[in-house]
GROMACS .gro file of N, CA and C in nm:
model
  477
    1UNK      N    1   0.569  -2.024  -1.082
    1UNK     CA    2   0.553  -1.885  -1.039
    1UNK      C    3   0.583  -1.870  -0.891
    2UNK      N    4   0.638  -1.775  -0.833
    2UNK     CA    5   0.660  -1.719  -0.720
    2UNK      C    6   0.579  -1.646  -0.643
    3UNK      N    7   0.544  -1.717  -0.567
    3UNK     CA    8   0.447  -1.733  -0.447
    3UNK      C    9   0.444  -1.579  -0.402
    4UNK      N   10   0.349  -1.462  -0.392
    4UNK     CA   11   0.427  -1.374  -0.267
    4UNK      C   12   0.344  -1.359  -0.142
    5UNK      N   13   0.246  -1.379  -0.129
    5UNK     CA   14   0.117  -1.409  -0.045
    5UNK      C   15   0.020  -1.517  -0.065
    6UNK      N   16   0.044  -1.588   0.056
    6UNK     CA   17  -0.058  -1.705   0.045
    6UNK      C   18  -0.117  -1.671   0.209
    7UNK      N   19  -0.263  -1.688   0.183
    7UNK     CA   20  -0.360  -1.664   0.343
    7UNK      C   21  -0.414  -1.786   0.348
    8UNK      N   22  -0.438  -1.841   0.405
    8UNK     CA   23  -0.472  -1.971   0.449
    8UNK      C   24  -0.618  -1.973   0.581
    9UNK      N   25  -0.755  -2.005   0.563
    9UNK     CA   26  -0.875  -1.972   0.657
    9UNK      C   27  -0.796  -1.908   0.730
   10UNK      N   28  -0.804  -1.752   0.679
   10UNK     CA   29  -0.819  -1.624   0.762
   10UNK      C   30  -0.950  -1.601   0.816
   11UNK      N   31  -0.918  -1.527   0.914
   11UNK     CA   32  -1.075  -1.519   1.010
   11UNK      C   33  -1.025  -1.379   1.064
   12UNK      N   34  -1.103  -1.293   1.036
   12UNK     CA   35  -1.092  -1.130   1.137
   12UNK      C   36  -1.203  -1.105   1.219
   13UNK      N   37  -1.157  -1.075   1.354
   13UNK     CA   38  -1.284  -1.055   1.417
   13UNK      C   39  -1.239  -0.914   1.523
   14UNK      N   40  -1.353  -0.837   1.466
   14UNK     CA   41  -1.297  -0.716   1.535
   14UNK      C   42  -1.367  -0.722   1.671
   15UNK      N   43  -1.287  -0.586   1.790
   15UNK     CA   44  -1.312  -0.655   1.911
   15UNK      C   45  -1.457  -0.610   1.967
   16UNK      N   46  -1.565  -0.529   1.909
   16UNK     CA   47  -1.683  -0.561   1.911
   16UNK      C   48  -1.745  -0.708   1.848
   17UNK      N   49  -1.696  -0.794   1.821
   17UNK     CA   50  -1.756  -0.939   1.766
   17UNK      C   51  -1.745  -0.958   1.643
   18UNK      N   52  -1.769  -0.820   1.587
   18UNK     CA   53  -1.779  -0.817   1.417
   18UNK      C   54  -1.723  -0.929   1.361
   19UNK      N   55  -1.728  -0.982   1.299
   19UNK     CA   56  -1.662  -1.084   1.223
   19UNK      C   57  -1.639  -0.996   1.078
   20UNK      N   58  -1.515  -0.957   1.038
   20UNK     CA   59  -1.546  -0.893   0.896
   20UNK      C   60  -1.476  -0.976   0.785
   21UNK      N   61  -1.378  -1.078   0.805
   21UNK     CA   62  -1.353  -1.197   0.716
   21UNK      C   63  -1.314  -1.353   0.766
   22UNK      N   64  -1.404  -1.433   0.692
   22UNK     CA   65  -1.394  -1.560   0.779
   22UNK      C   66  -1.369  -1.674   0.670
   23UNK      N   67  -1.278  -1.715   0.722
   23UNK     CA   68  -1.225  -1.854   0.628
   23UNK      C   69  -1.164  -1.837   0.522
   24UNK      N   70  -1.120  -1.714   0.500
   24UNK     CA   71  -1.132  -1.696   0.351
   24UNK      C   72  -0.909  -1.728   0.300
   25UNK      N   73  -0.923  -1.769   0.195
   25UNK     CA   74  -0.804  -1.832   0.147
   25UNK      C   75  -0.774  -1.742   0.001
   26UNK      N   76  -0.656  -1.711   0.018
   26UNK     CA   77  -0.604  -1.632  -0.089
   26UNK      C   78  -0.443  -1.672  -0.161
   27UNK      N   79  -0.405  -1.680  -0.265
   27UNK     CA   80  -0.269  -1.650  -0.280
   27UNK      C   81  -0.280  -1.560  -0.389
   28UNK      N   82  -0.156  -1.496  -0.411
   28UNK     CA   83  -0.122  -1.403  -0.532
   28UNK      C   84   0.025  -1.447  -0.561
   29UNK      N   85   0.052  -1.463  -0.704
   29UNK     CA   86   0.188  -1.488  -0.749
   29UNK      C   87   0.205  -1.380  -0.826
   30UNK      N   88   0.383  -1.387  -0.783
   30UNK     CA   89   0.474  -1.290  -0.893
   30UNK      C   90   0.400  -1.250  -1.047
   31UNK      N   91   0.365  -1.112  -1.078
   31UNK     CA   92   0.324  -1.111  -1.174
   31UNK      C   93   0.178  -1.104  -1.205
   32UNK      N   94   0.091  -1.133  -1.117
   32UNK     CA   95  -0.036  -1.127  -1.085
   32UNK      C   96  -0.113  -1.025  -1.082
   33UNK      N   97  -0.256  -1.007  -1.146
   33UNK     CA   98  -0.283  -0.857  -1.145
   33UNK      C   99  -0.426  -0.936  -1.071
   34UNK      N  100  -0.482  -0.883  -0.922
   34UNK     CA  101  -0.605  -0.911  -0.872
   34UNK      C  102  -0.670  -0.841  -0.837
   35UNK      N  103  -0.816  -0.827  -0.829
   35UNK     CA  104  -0.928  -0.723  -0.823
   35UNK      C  105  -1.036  -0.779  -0.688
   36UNK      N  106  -1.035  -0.722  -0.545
   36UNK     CA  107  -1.065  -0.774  -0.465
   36UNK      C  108  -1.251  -0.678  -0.457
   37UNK      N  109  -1.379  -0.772  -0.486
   37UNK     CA  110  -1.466  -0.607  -0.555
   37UNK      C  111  -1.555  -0.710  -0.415
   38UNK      N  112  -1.674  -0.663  -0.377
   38UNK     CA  113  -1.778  -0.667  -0.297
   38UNK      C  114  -1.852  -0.559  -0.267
   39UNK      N  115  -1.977  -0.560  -0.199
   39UNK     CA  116  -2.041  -0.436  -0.150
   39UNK      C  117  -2.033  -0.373  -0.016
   40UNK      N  118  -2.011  -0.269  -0.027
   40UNK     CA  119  -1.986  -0.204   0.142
   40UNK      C  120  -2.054  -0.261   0.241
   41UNK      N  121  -1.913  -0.277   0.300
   41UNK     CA  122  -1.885  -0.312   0.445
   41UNK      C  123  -1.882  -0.468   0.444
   42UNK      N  124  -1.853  -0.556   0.341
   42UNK     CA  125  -1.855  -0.712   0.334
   42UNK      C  126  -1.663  -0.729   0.350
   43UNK      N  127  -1.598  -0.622   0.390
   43UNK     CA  128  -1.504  -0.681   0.407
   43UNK      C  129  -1.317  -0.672   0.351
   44UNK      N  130  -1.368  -0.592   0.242
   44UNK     CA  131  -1.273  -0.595   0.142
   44UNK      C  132  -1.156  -0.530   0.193
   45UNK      N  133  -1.153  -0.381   0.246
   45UNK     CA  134  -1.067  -0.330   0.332
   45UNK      C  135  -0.984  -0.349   0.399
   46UNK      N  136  -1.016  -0.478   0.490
   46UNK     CA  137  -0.967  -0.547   0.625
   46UNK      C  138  -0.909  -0.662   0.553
   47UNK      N  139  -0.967  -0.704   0.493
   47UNK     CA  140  -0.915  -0.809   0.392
   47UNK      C  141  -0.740  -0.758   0.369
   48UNK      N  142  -0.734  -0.643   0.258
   48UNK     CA  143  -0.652  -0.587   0.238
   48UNK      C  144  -0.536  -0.550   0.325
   49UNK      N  145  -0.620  -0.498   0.466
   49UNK     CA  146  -0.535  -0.477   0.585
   49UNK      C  147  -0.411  -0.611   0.646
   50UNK      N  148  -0.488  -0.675   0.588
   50UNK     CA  149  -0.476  -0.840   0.651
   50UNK      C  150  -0.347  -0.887   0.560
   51UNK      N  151  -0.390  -0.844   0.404
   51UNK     CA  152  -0.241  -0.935   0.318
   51UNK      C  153  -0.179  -0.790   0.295
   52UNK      N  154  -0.156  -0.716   0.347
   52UNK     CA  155  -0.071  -0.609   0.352
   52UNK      C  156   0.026  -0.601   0.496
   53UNK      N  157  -0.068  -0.750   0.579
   53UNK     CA  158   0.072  -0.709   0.691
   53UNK      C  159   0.019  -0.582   0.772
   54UNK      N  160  -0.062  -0.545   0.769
   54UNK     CA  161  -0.098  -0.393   0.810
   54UNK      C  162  -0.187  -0.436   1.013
   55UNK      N  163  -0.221  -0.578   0.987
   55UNK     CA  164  -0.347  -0.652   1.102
   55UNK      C  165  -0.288  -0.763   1.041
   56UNK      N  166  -0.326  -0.859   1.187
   56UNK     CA  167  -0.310  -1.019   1.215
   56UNK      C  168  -0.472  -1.032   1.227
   57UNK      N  169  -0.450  -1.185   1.151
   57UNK     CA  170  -0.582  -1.225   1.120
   57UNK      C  171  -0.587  -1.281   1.333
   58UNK      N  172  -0.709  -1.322   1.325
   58UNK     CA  173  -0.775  -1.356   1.427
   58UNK      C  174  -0.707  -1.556   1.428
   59UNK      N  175  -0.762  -1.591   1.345
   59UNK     CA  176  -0.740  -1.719   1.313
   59UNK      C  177  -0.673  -1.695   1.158
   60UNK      N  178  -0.558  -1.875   1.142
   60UNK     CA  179  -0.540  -1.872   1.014
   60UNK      C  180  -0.429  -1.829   0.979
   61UNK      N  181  -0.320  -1.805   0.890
   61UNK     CA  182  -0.217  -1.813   0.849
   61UNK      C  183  -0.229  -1.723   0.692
   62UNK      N  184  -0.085  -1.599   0.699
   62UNK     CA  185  -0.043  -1.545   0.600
   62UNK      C  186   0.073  -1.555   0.573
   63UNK      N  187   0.119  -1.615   0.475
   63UNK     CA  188   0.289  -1.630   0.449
   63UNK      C  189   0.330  -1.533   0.366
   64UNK      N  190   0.432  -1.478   0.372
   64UNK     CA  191   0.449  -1.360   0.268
   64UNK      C  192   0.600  -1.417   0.234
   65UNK      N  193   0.636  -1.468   0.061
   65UNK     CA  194   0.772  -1.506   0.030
   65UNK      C  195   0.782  -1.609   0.062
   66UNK      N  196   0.695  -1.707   0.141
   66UNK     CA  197   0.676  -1.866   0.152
   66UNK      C  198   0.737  -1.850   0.307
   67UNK      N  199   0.717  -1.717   0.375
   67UNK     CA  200   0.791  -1.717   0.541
   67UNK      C  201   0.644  -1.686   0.627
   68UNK      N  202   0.659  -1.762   0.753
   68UNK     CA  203   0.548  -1.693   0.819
   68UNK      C  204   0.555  -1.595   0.874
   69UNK      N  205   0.655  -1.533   0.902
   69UNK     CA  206   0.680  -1.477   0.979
   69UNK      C  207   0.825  -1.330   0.876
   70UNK      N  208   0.777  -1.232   0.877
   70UNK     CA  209   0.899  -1.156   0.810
   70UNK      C  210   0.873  -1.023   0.882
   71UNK      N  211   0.998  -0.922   0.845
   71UNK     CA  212   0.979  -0.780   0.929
   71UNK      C  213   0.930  -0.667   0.869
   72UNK      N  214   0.872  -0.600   0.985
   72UNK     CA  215   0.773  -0.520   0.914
   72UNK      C  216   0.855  -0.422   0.807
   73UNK      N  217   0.979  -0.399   0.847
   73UNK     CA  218   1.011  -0.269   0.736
   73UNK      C  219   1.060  -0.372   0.608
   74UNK      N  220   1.079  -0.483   0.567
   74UNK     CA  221   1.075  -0.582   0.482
   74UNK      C  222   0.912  -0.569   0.390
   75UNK      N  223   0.821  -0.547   0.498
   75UNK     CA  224   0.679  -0.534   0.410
   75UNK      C  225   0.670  -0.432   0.360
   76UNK      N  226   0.722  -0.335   0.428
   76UNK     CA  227   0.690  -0.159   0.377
   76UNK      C  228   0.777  -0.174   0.242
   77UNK      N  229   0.858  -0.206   0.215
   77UNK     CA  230   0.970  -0.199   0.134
   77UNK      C  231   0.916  -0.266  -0.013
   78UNK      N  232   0.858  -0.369  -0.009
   78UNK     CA  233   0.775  -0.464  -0.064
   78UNK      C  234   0.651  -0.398  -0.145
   79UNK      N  235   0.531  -0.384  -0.047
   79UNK     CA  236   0.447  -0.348  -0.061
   79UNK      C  237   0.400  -0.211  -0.036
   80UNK      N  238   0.321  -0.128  -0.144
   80UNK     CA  239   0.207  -0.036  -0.139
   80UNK      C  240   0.078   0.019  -0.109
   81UNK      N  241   0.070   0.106  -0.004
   81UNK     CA  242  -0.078   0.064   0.018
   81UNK      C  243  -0.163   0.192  -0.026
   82UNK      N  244  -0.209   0.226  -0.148
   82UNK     CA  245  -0.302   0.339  -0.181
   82UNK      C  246  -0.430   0.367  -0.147
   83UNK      N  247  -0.462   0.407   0.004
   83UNK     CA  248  -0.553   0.445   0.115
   83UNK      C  249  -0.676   0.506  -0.012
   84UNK      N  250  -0.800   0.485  -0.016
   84UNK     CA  251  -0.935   0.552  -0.045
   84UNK      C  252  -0.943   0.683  -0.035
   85UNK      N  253  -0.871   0.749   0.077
   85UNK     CA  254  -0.862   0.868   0.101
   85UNK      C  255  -0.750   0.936   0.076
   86UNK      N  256  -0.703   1.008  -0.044
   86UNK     CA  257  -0.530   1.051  -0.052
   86UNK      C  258  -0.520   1.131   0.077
   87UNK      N  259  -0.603   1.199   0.148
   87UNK     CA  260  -0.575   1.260   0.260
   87UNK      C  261  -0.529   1.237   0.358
   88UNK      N  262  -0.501   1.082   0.373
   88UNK     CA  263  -0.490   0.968   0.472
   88UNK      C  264  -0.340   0.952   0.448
   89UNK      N  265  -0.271   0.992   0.335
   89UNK     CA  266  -0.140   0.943   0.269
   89UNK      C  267  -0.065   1.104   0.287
   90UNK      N  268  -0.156   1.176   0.215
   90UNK     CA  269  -0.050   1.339   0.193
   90UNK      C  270  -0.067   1.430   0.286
   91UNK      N  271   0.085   1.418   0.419
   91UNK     CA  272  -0.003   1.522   0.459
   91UNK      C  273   0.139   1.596   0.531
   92UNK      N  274   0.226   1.600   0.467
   92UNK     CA  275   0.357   1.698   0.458
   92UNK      C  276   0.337   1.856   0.456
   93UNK      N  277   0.406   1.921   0.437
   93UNK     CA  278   0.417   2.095   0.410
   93UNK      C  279   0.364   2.085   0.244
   94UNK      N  280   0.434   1.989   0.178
   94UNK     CA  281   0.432   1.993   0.023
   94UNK      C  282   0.418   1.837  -0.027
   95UNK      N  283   0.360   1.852  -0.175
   95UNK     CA  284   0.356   1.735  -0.220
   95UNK      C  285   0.514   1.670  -0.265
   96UNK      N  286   0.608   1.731  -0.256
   96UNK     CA  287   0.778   1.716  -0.303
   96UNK      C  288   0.807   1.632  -0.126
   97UNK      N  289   0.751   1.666  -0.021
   97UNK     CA  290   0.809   1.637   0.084
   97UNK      C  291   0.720   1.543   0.083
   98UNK      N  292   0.560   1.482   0.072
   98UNK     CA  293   0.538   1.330   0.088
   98UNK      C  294   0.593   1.248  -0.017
   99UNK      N  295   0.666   1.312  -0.150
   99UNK     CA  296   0.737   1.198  -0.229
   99UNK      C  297   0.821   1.135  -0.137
  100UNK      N  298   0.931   1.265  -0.070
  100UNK     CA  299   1.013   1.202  -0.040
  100UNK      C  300   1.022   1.131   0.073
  101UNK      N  301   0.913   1.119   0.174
  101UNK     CA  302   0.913   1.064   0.335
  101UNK      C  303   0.897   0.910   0.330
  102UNK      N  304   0.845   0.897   0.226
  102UNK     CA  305   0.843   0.710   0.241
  102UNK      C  306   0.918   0.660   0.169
  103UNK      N  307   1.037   0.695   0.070
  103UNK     CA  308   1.174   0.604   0.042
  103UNK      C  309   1.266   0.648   0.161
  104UNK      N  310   1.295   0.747   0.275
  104UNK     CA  311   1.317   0.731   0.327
  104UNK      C  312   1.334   0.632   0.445
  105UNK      N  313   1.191   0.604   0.481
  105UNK     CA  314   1.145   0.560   0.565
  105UNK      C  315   1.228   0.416   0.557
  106UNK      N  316   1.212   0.362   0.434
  106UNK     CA  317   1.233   0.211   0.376
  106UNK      C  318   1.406   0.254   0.386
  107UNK      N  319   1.471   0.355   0.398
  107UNK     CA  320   1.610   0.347   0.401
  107UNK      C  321   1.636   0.331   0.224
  108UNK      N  322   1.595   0.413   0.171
  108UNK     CA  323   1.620   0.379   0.005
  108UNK      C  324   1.715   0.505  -0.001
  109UNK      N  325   1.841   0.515  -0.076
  109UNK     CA  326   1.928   0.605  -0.071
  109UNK      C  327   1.811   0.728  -0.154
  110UNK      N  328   1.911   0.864  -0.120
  110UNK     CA  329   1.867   0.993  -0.182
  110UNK      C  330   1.870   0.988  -0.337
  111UNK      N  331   1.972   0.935  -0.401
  111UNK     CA  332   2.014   0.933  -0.494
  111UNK      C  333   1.962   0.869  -0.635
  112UNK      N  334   1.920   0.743  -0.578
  112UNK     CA  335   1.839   0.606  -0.607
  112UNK      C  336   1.658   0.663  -0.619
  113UNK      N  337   1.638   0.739  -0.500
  113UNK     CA  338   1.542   0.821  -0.470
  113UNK      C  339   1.478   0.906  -0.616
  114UNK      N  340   1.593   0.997  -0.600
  114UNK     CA  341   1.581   1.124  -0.669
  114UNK      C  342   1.551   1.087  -0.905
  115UNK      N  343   1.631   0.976  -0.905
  115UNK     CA  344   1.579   0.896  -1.036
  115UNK      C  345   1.457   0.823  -1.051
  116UNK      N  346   1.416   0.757  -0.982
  116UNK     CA  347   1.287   0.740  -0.979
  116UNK      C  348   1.177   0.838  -0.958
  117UNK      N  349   1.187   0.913  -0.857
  117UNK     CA  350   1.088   1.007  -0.868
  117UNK      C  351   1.074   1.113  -0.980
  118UNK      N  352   1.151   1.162  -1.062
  118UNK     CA  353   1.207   1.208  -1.168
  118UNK      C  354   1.083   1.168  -1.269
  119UNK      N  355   1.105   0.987  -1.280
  119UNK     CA  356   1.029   0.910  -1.364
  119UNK      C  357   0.902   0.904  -1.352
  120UNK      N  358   0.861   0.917  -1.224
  120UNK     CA  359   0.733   0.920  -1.182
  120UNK      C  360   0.616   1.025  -1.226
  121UNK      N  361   0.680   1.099  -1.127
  121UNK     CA  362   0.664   1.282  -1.172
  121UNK      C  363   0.637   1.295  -1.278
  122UNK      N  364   0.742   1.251  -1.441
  122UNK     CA  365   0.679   1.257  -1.533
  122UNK      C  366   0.535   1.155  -1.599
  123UNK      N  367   0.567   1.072  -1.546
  123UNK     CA  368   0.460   0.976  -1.540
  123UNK      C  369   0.321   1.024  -1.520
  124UNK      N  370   0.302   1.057  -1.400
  124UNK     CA  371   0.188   1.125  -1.360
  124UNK      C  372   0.145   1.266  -1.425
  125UNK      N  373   0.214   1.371  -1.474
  125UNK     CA  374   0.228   1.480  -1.511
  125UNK      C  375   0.207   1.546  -1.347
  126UNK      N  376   0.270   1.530  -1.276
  126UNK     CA  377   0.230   1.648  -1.133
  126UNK      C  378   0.376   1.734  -1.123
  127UNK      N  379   0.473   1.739  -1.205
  127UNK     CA  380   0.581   1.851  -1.128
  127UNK      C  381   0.562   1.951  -1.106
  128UNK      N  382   0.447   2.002  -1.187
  128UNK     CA  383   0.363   2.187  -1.108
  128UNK      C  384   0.280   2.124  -1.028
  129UNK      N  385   0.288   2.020  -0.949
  129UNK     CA  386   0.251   2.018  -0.793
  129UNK      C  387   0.332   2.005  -0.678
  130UNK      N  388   0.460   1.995  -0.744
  130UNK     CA  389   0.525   1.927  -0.613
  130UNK      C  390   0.618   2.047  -0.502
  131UNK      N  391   0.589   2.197  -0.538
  131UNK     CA  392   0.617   2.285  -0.469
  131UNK      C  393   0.452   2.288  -0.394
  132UNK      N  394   0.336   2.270  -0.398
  132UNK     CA  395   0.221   2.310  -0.367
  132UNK      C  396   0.195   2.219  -0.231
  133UNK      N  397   0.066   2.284  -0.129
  133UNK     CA  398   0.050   2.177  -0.017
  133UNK      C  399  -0.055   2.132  -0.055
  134UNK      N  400  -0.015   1.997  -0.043
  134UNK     CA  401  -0.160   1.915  -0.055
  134UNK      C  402  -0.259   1.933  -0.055
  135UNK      N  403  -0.312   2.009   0.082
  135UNK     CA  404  -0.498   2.009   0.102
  135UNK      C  405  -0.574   2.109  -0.011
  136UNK      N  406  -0.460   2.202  -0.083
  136UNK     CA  407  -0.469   2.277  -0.187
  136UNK      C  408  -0.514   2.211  -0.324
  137UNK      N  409  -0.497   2.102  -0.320
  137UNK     CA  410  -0.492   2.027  -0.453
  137UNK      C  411  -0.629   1.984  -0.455
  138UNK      N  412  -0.644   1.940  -0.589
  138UNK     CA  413  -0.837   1.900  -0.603
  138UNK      C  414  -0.795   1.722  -0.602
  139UNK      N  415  -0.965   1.695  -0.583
  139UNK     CA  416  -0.905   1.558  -0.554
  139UNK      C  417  -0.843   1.465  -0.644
  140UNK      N  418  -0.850   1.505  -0.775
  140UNK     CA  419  -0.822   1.424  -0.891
  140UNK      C  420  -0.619   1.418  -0.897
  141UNK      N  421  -0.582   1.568  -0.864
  141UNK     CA  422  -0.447   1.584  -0.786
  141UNK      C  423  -0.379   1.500  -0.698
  142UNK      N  424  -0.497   1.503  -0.571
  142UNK     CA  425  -0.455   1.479  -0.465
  142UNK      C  426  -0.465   1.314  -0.498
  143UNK      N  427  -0.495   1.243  -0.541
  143UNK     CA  428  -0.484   1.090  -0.579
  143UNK      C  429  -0.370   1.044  -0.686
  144UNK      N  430  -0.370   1.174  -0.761
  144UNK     CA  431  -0.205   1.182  -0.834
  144UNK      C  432  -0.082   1.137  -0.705
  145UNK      N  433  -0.076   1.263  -0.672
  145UNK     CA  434   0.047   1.274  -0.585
  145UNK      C  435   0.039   1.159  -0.481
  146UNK      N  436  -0.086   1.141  -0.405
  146UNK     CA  437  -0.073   0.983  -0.298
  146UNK      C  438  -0.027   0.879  -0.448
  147UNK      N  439  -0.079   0.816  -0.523
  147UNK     CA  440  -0.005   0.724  -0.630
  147UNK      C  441   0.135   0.767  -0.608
  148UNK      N  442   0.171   0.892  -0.674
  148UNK     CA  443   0.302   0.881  -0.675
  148UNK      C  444   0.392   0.822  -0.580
  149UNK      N  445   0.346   0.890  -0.420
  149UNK     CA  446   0.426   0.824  -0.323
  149UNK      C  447   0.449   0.705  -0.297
  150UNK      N  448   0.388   0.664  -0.333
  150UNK     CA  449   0.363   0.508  -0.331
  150UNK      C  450   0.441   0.446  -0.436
  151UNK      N  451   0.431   0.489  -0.547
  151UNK     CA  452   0.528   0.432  -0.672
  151UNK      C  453   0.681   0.469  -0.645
  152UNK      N  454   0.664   0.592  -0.591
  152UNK     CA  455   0.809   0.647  -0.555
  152UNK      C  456   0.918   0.512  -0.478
  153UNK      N  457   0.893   0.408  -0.382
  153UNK     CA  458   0.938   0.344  -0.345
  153UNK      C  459   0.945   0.172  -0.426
  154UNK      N  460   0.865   0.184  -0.540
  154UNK     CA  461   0.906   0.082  -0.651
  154UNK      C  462   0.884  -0.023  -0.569
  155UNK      N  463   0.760  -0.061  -0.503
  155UNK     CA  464   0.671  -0.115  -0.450
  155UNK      C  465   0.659  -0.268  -0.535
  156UNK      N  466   0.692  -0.425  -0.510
  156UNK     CA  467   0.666  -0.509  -0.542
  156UNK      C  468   0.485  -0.509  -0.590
  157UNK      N  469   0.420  -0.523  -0.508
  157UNK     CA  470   0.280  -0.511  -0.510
  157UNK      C  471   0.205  -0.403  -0.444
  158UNK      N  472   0.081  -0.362  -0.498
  158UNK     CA  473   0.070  -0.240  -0.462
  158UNK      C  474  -0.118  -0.251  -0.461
  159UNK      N  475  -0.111  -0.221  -0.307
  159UNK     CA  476  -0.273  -0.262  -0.274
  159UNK      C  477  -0.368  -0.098  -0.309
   0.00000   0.00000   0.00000
């Protein structure tokens, strides 16, 4: 199986002292479905922050693709990150304009774009949302449409 994250005694220490993950060793392979669960504030978040490339651990080593080292729009491209808060994700004129701002971003053609989201859209059932603005939407919506964006870019793994 194909390696895509391996963490090696990660250690986070935020710059009040906090320590919010220490030692801790992870890999995930191609194909892998993982469930990262604990009780608030033990960590899980930062954790996440950490094999998403999002924060450098303090101490300790993350390889992503068996490289230590890769570029960030290589991670965006890769990976998904579906924020707790869709409010944190949607926050365009319309839910049609946060589909489309992050295959952009990754440089994914319009075209390539416009078929997938197609698929999505139906997927989710939201196309009577995607003329609407976000903060309008209820939250069960508004976690629709952040998913979508996120799927919209056909995301290897998706935190």
């Amino acid at each position: 199986m194909d390696k895509i994250i391996e963490a090696k005694d990660i250690t986070y220490i935020y710059p009040d002292g906090t320590i919010a993950v220490e030692k801790a060793n992870f890999c995930l392979f191609k194909g892998e479905r993982v469930a990262i669960v604990g009780p608030n504030g033990s960590g899980k978040s930062t954790f996440i922050k950490l094999l998403a490339g999002l924060i450098e651990p303090t101490e300790g080593k993350i390889n992503f693709y068996g490289k230590e080292k890769i570029k960030e729009r290589e991670l965006r491209r890769r990976f998904g990150i579906l924020l707790q808060n869709p409010d944190d994700v949607l926050f365009n004129t319309t839910v049609m304009e946060d589909l489309e701002f992050a295959p952009a971003q990754i440089g994914m053609e319009k075209k390539d774009f416009i078929a997938i989201m197609e698929e999505i859209v139906d997927l989710l059932d939201i196309k009577n949302l995607l003329e609407k603005p976000p903060f309008r939407l209820s939250e069960g919506q508004k976690q629709r449409a952040a998913l979508a964006s996120i799927l919209t870019m056909k995301p290897e793994v998706i935190f």
